[in-house]
GROMACS .gro file of N, CA and C in nm:
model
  273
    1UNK      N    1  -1.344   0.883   0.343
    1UNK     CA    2  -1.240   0.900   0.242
    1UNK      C    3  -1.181   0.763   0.209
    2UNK      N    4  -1.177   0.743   0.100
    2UNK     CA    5  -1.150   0.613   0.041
    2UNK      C    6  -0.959   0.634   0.021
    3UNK      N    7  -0.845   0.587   0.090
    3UNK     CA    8  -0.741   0.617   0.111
    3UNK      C    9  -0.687   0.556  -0.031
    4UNK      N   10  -0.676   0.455  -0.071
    4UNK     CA   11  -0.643   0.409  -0.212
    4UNK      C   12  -0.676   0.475  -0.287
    5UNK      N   13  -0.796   0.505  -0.329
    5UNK     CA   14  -0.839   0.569  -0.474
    5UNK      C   15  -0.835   0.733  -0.472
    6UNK      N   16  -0.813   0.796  -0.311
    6UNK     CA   17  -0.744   0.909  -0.323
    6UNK      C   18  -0.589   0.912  -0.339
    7UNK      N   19  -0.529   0.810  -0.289
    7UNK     CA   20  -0.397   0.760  -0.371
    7UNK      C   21  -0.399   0.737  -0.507
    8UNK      N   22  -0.475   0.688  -0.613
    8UNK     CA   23  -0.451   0.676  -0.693
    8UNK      C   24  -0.464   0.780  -0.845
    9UNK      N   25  -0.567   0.864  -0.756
    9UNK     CA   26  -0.649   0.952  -0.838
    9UNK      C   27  -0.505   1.038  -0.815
   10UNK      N   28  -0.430   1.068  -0.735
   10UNK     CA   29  -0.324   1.177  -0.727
   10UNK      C   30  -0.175   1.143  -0.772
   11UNK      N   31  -0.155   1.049  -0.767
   11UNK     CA   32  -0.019   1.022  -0.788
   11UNK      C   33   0.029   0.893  -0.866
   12UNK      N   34  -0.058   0.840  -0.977
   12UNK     CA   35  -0.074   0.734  -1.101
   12UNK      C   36  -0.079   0.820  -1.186
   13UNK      N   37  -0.087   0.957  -1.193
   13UNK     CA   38  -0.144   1.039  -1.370
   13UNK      C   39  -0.051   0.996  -1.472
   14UNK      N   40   0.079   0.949  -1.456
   14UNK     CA   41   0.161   0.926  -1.549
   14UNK      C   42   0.185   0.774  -1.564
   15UNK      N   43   0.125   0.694  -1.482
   15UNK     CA   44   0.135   0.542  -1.513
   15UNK      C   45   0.046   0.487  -1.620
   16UNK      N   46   0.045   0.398  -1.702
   16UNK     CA   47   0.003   0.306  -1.749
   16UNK      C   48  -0.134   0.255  -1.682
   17UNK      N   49  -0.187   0.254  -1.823
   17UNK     CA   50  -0.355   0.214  -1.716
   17UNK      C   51  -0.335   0.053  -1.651
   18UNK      N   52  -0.280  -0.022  -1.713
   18UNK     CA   53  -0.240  -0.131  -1.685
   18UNK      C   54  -0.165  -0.173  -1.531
   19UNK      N   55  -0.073  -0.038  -1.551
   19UNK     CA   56  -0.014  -0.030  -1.405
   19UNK      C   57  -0.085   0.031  -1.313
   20UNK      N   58  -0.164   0.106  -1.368
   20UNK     CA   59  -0.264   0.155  -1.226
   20UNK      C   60  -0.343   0.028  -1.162
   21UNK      N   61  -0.420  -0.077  -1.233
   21UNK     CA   62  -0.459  -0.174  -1.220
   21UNK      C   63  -0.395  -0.254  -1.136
   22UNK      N   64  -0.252  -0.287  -1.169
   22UNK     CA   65  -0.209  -0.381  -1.084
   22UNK      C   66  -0.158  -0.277  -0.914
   23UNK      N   67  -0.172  -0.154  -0.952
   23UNK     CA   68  -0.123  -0.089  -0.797
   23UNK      C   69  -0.266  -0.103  -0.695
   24UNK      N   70  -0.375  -0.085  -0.781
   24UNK     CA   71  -0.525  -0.068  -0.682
   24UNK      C   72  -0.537  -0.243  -0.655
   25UNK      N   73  -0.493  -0.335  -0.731
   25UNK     CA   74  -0.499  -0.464  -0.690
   25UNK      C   75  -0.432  -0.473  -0.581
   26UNK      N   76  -0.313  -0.478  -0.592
   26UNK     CA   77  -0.150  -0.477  -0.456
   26UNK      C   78  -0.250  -0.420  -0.381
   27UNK      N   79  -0.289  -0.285  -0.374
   27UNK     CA   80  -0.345  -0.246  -0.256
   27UNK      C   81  -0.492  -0.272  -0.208
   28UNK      N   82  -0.515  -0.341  -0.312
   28UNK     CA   83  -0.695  -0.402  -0.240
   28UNK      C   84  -0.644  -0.528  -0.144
   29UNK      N   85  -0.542  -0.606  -0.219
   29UNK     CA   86  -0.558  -0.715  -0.132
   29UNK      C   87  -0.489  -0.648  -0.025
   30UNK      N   88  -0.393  -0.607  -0.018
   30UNK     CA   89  -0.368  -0.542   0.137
   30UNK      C   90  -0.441  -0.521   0.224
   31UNK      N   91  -0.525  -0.391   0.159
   31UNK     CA   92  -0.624  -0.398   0.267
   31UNK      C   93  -0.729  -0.457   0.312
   32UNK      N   94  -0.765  -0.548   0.202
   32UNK     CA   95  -0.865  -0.680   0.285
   32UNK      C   96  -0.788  -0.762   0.376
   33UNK      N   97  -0.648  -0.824   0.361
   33UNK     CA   98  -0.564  -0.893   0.467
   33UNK      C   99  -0.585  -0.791   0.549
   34UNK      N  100  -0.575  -0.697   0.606
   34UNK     CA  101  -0.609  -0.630   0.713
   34UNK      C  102  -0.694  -0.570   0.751
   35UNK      N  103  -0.851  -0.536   0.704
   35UNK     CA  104  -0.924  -0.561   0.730
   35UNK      C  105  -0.963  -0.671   0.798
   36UNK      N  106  -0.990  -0.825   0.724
   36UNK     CA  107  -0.974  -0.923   0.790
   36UNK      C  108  -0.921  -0.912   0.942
   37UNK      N  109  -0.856  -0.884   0.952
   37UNK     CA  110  -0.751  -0.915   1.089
   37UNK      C  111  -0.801  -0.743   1.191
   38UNK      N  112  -0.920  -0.694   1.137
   38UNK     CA  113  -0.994  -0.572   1.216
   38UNK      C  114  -0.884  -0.444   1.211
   39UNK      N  115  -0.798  -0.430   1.105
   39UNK     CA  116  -0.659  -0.336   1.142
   39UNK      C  117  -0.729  -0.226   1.008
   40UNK      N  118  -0.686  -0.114   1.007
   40UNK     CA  119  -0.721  -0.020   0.946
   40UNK      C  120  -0.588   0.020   0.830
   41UNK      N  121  -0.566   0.093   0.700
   41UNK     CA  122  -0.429   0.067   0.675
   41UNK      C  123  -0.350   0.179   0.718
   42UNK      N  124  -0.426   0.267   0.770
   42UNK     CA  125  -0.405   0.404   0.814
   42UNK      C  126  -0.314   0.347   0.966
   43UNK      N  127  -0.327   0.292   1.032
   43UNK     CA  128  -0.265   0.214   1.139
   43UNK      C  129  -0.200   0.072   1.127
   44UNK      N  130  -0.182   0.045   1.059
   44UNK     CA  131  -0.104  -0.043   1.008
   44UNK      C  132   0.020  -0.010   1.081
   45UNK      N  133   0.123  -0.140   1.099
   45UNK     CA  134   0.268  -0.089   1.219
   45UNK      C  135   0.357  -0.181   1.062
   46UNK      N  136   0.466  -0.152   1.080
   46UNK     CA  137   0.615  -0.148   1.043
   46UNK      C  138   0.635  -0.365   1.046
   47UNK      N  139   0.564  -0.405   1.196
   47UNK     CA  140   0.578  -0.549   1.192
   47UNK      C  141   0.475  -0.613   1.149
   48UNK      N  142   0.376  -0.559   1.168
   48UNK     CA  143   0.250  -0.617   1.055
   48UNK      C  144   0.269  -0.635   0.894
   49UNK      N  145   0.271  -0.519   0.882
   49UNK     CA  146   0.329  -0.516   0.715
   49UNK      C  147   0.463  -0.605   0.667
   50UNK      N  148   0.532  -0.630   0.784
   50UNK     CA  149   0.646  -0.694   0.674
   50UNK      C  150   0.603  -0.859   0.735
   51UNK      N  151   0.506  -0.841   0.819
   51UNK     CA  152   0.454  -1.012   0.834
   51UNK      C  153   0.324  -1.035   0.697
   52UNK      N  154   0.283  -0.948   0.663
   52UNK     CA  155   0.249  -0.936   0.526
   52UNK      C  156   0.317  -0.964   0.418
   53UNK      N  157   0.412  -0.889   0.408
   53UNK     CA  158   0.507  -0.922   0.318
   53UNK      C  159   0.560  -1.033   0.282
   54UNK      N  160   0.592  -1.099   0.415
   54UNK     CA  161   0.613  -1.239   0.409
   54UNK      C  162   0.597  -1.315   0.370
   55UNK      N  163   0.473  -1.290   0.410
   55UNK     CA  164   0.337  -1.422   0.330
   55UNK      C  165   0.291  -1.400   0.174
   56UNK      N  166   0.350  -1.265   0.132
   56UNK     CA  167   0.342  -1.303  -0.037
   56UNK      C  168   0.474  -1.323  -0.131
   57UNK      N  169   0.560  -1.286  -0.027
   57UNK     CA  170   0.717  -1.358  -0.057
   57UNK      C  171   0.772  -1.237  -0.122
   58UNK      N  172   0.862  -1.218  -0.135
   58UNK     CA  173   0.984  -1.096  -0.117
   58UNK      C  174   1.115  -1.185  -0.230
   59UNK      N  175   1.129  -1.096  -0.290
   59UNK     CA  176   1.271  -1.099  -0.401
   59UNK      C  177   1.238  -1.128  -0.581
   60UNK      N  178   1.102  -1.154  -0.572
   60UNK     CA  179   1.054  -1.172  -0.708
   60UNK      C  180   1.011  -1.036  -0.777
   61UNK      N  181   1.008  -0.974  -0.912
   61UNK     CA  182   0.960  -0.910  -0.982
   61UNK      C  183   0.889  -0.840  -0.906
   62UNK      N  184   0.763  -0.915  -0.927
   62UNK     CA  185   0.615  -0.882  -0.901
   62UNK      C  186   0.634  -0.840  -0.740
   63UNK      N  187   0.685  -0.892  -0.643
   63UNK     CA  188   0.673  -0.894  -0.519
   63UNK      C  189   0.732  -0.721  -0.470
   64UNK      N  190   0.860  -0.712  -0.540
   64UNK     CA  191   0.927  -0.588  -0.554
   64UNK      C  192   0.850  -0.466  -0.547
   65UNK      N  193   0.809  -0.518  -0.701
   65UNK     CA  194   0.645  -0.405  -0.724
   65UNK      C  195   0.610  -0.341  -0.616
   66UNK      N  196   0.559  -0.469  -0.542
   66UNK     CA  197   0.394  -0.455  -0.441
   66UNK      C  198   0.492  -0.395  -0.338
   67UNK      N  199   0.598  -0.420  -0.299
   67UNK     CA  200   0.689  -0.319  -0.163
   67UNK      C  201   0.705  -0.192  -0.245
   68UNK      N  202   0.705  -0.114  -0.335
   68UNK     CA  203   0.713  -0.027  -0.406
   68UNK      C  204   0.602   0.033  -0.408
   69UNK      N  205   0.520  -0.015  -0.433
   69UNK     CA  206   0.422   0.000  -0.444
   69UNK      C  207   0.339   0.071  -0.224
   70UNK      N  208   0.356   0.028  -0.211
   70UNK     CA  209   0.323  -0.016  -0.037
   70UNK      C  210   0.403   0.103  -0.015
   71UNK      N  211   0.529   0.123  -0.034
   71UNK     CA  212   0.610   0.240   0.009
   71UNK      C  213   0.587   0.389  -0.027
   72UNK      N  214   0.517   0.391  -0.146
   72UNK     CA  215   0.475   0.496  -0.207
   72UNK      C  216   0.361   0.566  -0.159
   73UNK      N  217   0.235   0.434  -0.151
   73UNK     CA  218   0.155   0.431  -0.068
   73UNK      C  219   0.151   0.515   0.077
   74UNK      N  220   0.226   0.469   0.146
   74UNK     CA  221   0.241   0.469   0.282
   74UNK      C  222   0.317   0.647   0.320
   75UNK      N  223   0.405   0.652   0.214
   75UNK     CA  224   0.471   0.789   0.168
   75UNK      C  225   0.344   0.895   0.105
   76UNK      N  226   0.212   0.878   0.074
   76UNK     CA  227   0.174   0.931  -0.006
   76UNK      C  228   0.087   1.011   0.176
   77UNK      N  229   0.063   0.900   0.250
   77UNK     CA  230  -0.019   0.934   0.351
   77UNK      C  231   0.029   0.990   0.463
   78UNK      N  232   0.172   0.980   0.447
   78UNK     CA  233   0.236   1.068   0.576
   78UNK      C  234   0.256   1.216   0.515
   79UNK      N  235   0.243   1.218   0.408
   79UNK     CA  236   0.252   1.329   0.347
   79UNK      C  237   0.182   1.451   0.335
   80UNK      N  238  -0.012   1.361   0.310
   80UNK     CA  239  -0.101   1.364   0.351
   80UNK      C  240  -0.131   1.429   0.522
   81UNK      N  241  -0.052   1.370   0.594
   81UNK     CA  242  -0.056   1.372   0.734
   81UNK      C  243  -0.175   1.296   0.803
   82UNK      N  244  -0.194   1.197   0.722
   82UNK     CA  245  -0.280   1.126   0.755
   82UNK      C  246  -0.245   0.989   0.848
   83UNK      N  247  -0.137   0.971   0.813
   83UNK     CA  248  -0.054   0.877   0.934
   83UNK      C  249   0.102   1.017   0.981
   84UNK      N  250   0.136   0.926   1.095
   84UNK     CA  251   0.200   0.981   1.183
   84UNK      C  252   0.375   0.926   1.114
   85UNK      N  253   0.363   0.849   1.086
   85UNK     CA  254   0.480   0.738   1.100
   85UNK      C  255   0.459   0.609   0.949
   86UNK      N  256   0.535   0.623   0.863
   86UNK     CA  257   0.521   0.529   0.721
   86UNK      C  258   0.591   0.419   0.761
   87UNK      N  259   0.512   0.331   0.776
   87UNK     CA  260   0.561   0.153   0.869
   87UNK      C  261   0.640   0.118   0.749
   88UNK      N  262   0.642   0.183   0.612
   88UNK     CA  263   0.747   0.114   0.541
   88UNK      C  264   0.877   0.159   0.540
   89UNK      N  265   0.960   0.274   0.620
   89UNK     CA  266   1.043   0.304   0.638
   89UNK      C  267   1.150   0.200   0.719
   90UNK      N  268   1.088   0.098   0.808
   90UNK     CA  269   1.170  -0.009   0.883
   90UNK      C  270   1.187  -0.087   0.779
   91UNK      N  271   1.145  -0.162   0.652
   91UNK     CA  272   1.121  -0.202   0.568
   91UNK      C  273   1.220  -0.266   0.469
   0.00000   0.00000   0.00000
């Protein structure tokens, strides 16, 4: 199961194709930064992600987005019951 694009296929129907674009981006690079680093996003923790966060910087526009984005995300899969715990709730 492809966790993004079953995220996206369910809960973008009313966005902007444009904005769907930039949400499957936010979340590709996510999950290659963690991939990379052997982490799954389904297990992803609360201090990982905001050491993520970090590193693409926090308080801009765009940056806002992508925590919005990440939160929705993360909300879409506990919902799912596919995670236990949405690491963006410490957030």
């Amino acid at each position: 199961m492809d966790l993004i694009e079953d995220y996206l296929e369910r809960k973008t129907k009313r966005l902007s194709k444009r904005s769907i674009i930039e949400y499957r981006r936010d979340l590709s690079y996510l999950e290659e930064w963690f991939n990379k680093r052997n982490t799954e996003l389904k297990t992803v923790s609360s201090k990982e992600l905001s050491k993520y966060i970090e590193l693409v910087g926090v308080g801009n526009k765009a940056t806002n987005r992508k925590l919005s984005v990440f939160r929705s995300f993360y909300s879409f899969l506990k919902n799912e019951e596919v995670i236990k715990d949405n690491p963006t709730e410490k957030i």
